[in-house]
Amino acid sequence: MGRTVTLDDLGLTVQFLSLRAALDWRADTLIALADLGKVDLDMERRRFLAAAAYSVASFAVPDEPWWTQMAVRSAARAIASARSVGRGDLESVREMASIFSRVDQRRGGGYARMALVQYLTSDVAAYLRGNYVEERVRRDMFSVASELAYLSGWMAFDNAEHSIAQHYFSLAVKLAAEADDPPMAGHVLRAMAHQAVDLGHVRQGLQLAAASMDAKRYRMASPRERALFGVVYARALGAAGQKSAAAQALITAEDDLASATIGDDEPSRVFFFGEASLAHETACTLRDTGDLSGALTAFRRSVRTRKATTFIRTHAVTLGYLGDVHARRGEIDQACSTWSTALDAMDGIHSARARQTVVDMRAALSAFRRSGVRAIVELDERATAYLNSGAPLTSDTPPQP
C-alpha cells in the first residue's frame, strides 16, 4: 500500500526492538528511522533510550560487501509514495541542515535537537520514500539525510546522551551507505571514533577512526574533510599510546588542511573545520600523550584563531581544556584566569561537554578551596552557581564532586 510499517504499528515492544534495529546493520534503514524517531520524540520512550547502555558490541564496522549491497538495495527500493522529489526539495533540506549545524556550533547540542529530529522523521523521511526525478537527486537526498542523522547524533553526544548518539550515528552510516557516499560515511565513523575515545573505549575508537580513513572514504573526501578524519585518527592513536604514529598522523592532517583551497568542491558539513579546530584536536592528542607543553601551545593557538562568536560552544570547551592544562602544570593563576573566561563564554550554551569542563574545574580547585585566595574562591563560587543553574549532567560517568 506504499506505507512504511514500523515495529510500533505491529504492536511489538517498540522500545526494545527499535533499539536493536537501529544498531543492526541488516535492518531496513527507513523503518529504523521511523522507529527511532517515534521513540526519541516521545518523552517517556526517550528516557528509556537515554537510559540504555552505550553498546561496545556494536562497534564492528560492516565489511565491504555490505556497503555495495546497501547501495544496490537502495537504488532498487520500490517507490512508496507518488510524491515527486526534485532538486528544489533537495536544496531546501540542505539549507535546513546548514541552519541546524550552525545552531549547534553556537548554542550546543542541548539546544534544538528535538526540532531537528522532528524535521528528519517527518519532512525528510517523506522525501526518502518519494519518487525521484533522477537518480542523482535520490542519492544526494539520502546523503543529506545522513548528515541530519549524524548531526542529531553529534548533538546528543555533546549533551552526554551517549546511547541516543550511538543510535543516530549508526542510522547515519546506513543512510550514507544507501547514498553510496563514502566521505559522508567516513564523516560519521570519525564522529563515532571521537565519542568512543572520549568515553574511554580507546581500542574501539581507534578501529572506527581507521575505518574512516579507509579506501574511498578518505580518498574521495575533500582536503579539509581528510584533515578532519586524520586529526581524529591521530587523537585515537595518541590515546592508544602510539605516540610516533600519532605524530605522523598529525603532520598528514596539517598537510591536508594546508592543501584546502577556496575553489575546492567540499561539502558544507565541514564549514566548522579550520586551523582552530585542527589546533584543538592536536592539543588533545598532545595532552593525552603527556606533552603538556605542546598541548598548551596548541590550545592557545586554537583560542587565538577561532571565530569565537560563530563557534562559541567549541571555544568554551577549548578554554576549559586550556585551563585544565595550566592546572596540571601547576599554573593556578593562569588556570583561574582561563577558566573565568570560559565561564563568560558559556552563557546561553547548552552543552554537557562544556559543563563537564566546569565539573573538572571544581575538582582541580578542590585542593585550593581553603587557601583563602580570593580569585580561587570567587571562581569556585561562579562554577558552583553555573552548575546549579542548569539541568544536571546526563553523562554515563558520574561527575566528580
XYZ file of C-alpha atoms in Angstrom:
401
model
C 0.000 0.000 0.000
C 3.038 2.275 -0.105
C 3.068 2.886 3.664
C 6.031 2.176 5.944
C 5.036 -0.290 8.672
C 7.071 0.135 11.846
C 7.552 -2.132 14.836
C 5.245 0.161 16.806
C 2.500 -0.321 14.211
C 2.797 -4.065 14.679
C 2.149 -3.663 18.384
C 5.539 -5.055 19.383
C 7.710 -3.834 22.209
C 8.986 -0.803 20.338
C 11.454 0.336 22.993
C 13.434 -2.888 22.916
C 13.069 -3.881 19.279
C 13.656 -0.427 17.786
C 16.854 -0.083 19.799
C 18.100 -3.378 18.415
C 17.051 -2.472 14.878
C 18.784 0.897 14.934
C 22.102 -0.787 15.754
C 21.563 -3.737 13.406
C 23.351 -3.142 10.100
C 20.903 -5.515 8.366
C 17.735 -3.699 9.461
C 15.779 -1.689 6.896
C 17.041 1.896 7.062
C 13.743 3.708 6.639
C 11.931 1.542 9.173
C 14.797 2.065 11.632
C 14.487 5.833 11.072
C 10.739 5.782 11.709
C 11.073 3.669 14.850
C 13.947 5.674 16.286
C 12.063 8.902 15.683
C 8.947 7.610 17.434
C 10.992 6.671 20.472
C 13.006 9.887 20.549
C 10.027 12.216 20.153
C 8.076 10.565 22.959
C 9.282 11.803 26.352
C 8.761 8.522 28.196
C 10.295 6.405 25.449
C 13.210 8.821 25.108
C 14.001 8.259 28.784
C 14.192 4.543 28.025
C 16.513 5.226 25.092
C 18.678 7.612 27.124
C 18.968 5.054 29.924
C 20.085 2.286 27.572
C 23.720 1.268 27.795
C 26.252 2.530 25.268
C 26.875 -0.597 23.215
C 30.529 -1.528 22.830
C 29.452 -4.663 20.947
C 28.085 -2.579 18.043
C 31.454 -1.072 17.101
C 32.189 -3.604 14.351
C 32.175 -1.775 11.009
C 30.377 -3.701 8.235
C 32.552 -5.487 5.697
C 32.933 -4.339 2.107
C 30.099 -6.438 0.582
C 27.627 -4.757 2.958
C 28.369 -1.310 1.543
C 27.803 -2.493 -2.021
C 24.607 -4.325 -1.076
C 23.201 -1.241 0.676
C 23.761 0.963 -2.368
C 22.209 -1.600 -4.716
C 19.248 -2.246 -2.416
C 18.574 1.456 -2.052
C 18.555 2.077 -5.801
C 16.173 -0.845 -6.296
C 13.791 0.063 -3.439
C 10.185 0.170 -4.559
C 8.635 3.632 -4.678
C 6.463 4.009 -1.594
C 4.914 7.356 -2.466
C 3.646 9.154 -5.542
C 5.246 12.344 -4.277
C 7.722 13.735 -6.817
C 11.038 14.809 -5.286
C 13.248 17.189 -7.240
C 16.278 19.428 -6.850
C 14.278 22.158 -5.166
C 13.322 19.749 -2.390
C 16.945 18.669 -2.065
C 18.171 22.254 -1.724
C 15.575 23.010 0.938
C 16.801 20.076 3.054
C 20.402 21.162 2.568
C 19.507 24.643 3.786
C 17.891 23.214 6.906
C 20.937 21.020 7.568
C 23.124 24.111 7.394
C 20.858 26.000 9.811
C 20.819 23.211 12.384
C 24.585 22.758 12.115
C 25.229 26.427 12.801
C 22.818 26.454 15.726
C 24.703 23.501 17.212
C 28.013 25.328 16.861
C 26.651 28.431 18.567
C 24.355 27.000 21.236
C 25.410 23.412 21.855
C 23.833 20.009 21.418
C 21.214 20.522 24.125
C 19.515 23.229 22.070
C 17.033 22.481 19.259
C 17.880 18.801 18.788
C 14.247 17.744 19.086
C 13.294 20.217 16.354
C 15.910 18.559 14.171
C 14.555 15.078 14.950
C 11.011 16.210 14.146
C 12.154 17.580 10.788
C 14.223 14.480 9.966
C 11.497 11.990 10.830
C 8.659 13.866 9.130
C 9.615 16.041 6.150
C 12.874 14.311 5.262
C 11.527 10.800 5.857
C 8.710 11.584 3.418
C 11.234 12.688 0.796
C 13.203 9.465 1.261
C 10.101 7.447 0.331
C 9.317 9.652 -2.655
C 9.507 9.330 -6.416
C 12.737 10.974 -7.589
C 13.083 12.889 -10.815
C 16.603 11.457 -11.257
C 18.991 9.057 -9.539
C 21.466 11.790 -8.595
C 18.781 13.581 -6.588
C 17.886 10.361 -4.774
C 21.471 9.717 -3.756
C 22.002 13.309 -2.667
C 18.801 13.253 -0.611
C 19.933 10.138 1.244
C 23.298 11.803 1.770
C 21.843 14.946 3.334
C 19.510 12.762 5.425
C 22.651 11.018 6.662
C 24.092 14.409 7.567
C 20.975 15.285 9.578
C 21.030 11.920 11.388
C 24.734 12.418 12.107
C 24.028 15.925 13.402
C 21.322 14.616 15.738
C 23.838 12.066 16.991
C 26.550 14.692 17.415
C 24.211 16.979 19.350
C 23.225 14.088 21.628
C 26.911 13.268 22.110
C 27.651 16.896 23.001
C 24.822 16.722 25.527
C 26.185 13.468 27.031
C 23.231 11.386 25.778
C 25.577 8.708 24.537
C 23.203 5.848 23.755
C 20.962 8.182 21.768
C 24.012 9.494 19.909
C 25.162 5.988 19.052
C 21.794 5.086 17.547
C 21.735 8.152 15.314
C 25.336 7.637 14.248
C 24.519 4.064 13.208
C 21.478 5.286 11.285
C 23.620 7.959 9.598
C 26.095 5.319 8.417
C 23.242 3.320 6.853
C 21.873 6.384 5.073
C 25.355 7.241 3.776
C 25.733 3.682 2.501
C 22.378 3.906 0.705
C 23.559 7.185 -0.830
C 26.784 5.451 -1.917
C 28.629 8.390 -0.344
C 31.920 7.115 1.154
C 33.129 10.514 2.525
C 29.814 11.015 4.360
C 30.193 7.557 5.884
C 33.742 8.470 6.882
C 32.466 11.668 8.480
C 30.118 9.667 10.692
C 32.694 6.994 11.556
C 35.055 9.810 12.588
C 32.385 11.132 14.973
C 31.811 7.647 16.375
C 35.558 7.346 16.968
C 35.598 10.705 18.745
C 32.789 9.579 21.042
C 34.419 6.212 21.761
C 37.766 7.780 22.660
C 36.088 10.355 24.898
C 34.278 7.544 26.734
C 37.484 5.584 27.242
C 36.838 2.871 24.635
C 40.211 3.515 23.032
C 40.670 0.270 21.100
C 37.238 0.528 19.527
C 37.734 4.245 18.874
C 40.945 3.514 17.006
C 39.174 0.892 14.887
C 36.448 3.381 13.962
C 38.963 6.139 13.211
C 40.950 3.766 10.995
C 37.720 2.807 9.195
C 37.012 6.478 8.475
C 40.417 6.667 6.754
C 39.879 3.502 4.734
C 39.976 3.484 0.926
C 37.340 5.635 -0.786
C 36.132 7.333 2.409
C 39.406 9.194 2.725
C 40.472 9.229 -0.919
C 37.219 10.754 -2.225
C 36.919 13.324 0.582
C 37.908 16.958 0.117
C 41.259 18.066 1.641
C 39.505 19.764 4.553
C 37.481 16.671 5.374
C 40.552 14.443 5.013
C 42.264 16.654 7.604
C 39.297 16.186 9.937
C 39.433 12.401 9.551
C 43.187 12.449 10.043
C 43.322 14.528 13.199
C 40.732 12.323 14.934
C 42.743 9.285 13.826
C 45.802 10.945 15.383
C 43.904 11.517 18.594
C 42.847 7.854 18.739
C 46.430 6.769 18.126
C 47.621 9.062 20.888
C 45.040 7.741 23.330
C 46.214 4.213 22.461
C 49.785 5.154 23.383
C 51.097 5.087 19.795
C 52.954 8.409 20.026
C 55.060 8.114 16.896
C 52.130 7.113 14.708
C 50.007 9.883 16.250
C 52.694 12.473 15.469
C 52.864 11.316 11.849
C 49.066 11.410 11.539
C 49.057 14.984 12.871
C 51.581 16.013 10.202
C 49.434 14.420 7.491
C 46.323 16.192 8.803
C 48.166 19.519 8.791
C 49.287 18.906 5.216
C 45.743 18.028 4.138
C 44.298 21.183 5.680
C 47.071 23.295 4.149
C 46.133 21.951 0.710
C 42.480 23.049 1.061
C 41.616 25.999 -1.189
C 38.621 28.255 -1.705
C 37.858 26.580 -5.017
C 37.533 23.079 -3.554
C 34.279 21.215 -4.103
C 33.802 20.477 -0.420
C 30.581 19.654 1.452
C 29.052 22.315 3.695
C 29.243 19.943 6.676
C 32.964 20.733 7.109
C 32.452 24.512 7.377
C 33.495 24.415 11.033
C 36.841 22.714 10.497
C 39.791 25.043 10.103
C 43.031 25.995 11.816
C 41.361 26.436 15.226
C 39.696 23.021 15.146
C 42.869 21.324 13.958
C 44.793 23.008 16.788
C 42.149 21.917 19.329
C 42.339 18.244 18.340
C 46.129 18.438 18.089
C 46.233 19.802 21.632
C 44.005 16.973 22.885
C 46.323 14.442 21.234
C 49.439 16.007 22.785
C 47.753 16.250 26.183
C 46.770 12.587 26.073
C 50.348 11.560 25.210
C 51.741 13.566 28.142
C 53.114 16.536 26.188
C 51.546 19.300 28.291
C 53.847 22.000 26.901
C 52.856 21.157 23.332
C 49.201 20.911 24.337
C 49.384 24.351 25.946
C 50.779 25.889 22.765
C 48.183 24.196 20.560
C 45.215 25.099 22.792
C 46.383 28.720 22.814
C 46.600 28.694 19.024
C 43.078 27.293 18.863
C 41.724 30.042 21.119
C 43.610 32.719 19.184
C 42.486 31.643 15.706
C 38.845 30.668 16.313
C 35.921 32.906 15.360
C 34.507 32.735 18.852
C 31.105 34.287 18.122
C 30.405 31.714 15.394
C 31.835 28.659 17.154
C 31.204 29.652 20.738
C 30.404 26.163 22.077
C 33.751 24.727 20.975
C 35.502 27.930 22.059
C 34.168 27.462 25.593
C 35.254 23.807 25.642
C 38.722 24.728 24.375
C 39.115 27.329 27.115
C 38.042 24.745 29.688
C 40.667 22.290 28.414
C 43.317 25.024 28.315
C 42.632 25.902 31.947
C 42.979 22.237 32.870
C 46.411 22.026 31.208
C 47.529 25.120 33.119
C 46.348 23.464 36.339
C 48.195 20.220 35.556
C 51.347 22.281 35.088
C 50.845 23.923 38.469
C 49.988 27.299 36.921
C 46.954 28.002 39.077
C 46.778 31.761 38.431
C 46.713 31.201 34.660
C 44.239 28.354 35.097
C 41.858 30.534 37.086
C 42.077 33.356 34.561
C 41.388 30.985 31.649
C 38.533 29.226 33.435
C 36.953 32.579 34.270
C 36.988 33.459 30.559
C 35.499 30.019 29.798
C 32.607 30.670 32.189
C 31.987 34.022 30.491
C 31.748 32.197 27.151
C 29.281 29.595 28.420
C 26.357 31.987 28.793
C 23.492 30.571 26.718
C 25.371 27.363 25.836
C 23.535 24.036 26.276
C 26.379 21.533 26.177
C 27.264 18.777 28.627
C 30.823 18.785 27.281
C 31.122 22.443 28.269
C 29.529 21.715 31.650
C 31.926 18.820 32.206
C 34.874 21.220 31.941
C 33.315 23.140 34.851
C 32.934 19.933 36.875
C 36.594 19.154 36.165
C 37.492 22.733 37.083
C 35.923 22.404 40.531
C 37.679 19.070 41.055
C 41.028 20.668 40.226
C 40.300 23.583 42.583
C 39.268 21.340 45.475
C 42.813 21.244 46.870
C 42.917 25.048 46.992
C 39.467 25.910 48.373
C 40.762 26.500 51.884
C 43.663 28.634 50.728
C 41.635 31.804 51.051
C 42.956 33.125 47.723
C 40.241 35.464 46.506
C 40.500 34.547 42.813
C 40.112 30.840 43.589
C 37.200 31.352 45.976
C 35.344 33.603 43.515
C 35.927 31.228 40.599
C 34.709 28.255 42.625
C 31.579 30.186 43.589
C 30.928 31.096 39.945
C 31.431 27.491 38.870
C 29.054 26.229 41.545
C 26.415 28.783 40.553
C 26.777 27.803 36.903
C 26.338 24.096 37.618
C 23.336 24.786 39.848
C 21.665 26.966 37.243
C 21.071 24.326 34.591
C 19.951 20.746 34.094
C 22.183 18.092 35.643
C 24.744 16.306 33.537
C 23.438 13.187 31.831
C 26.823 11.612 31.215
C 27.284 7.876 31.566
C 30.090 8.693 34.025
C 29.025 10.439 37.265
C 30.719 13.829 37.681
C 33.388 14.179 40.302
C 32.349 16.005 43.497
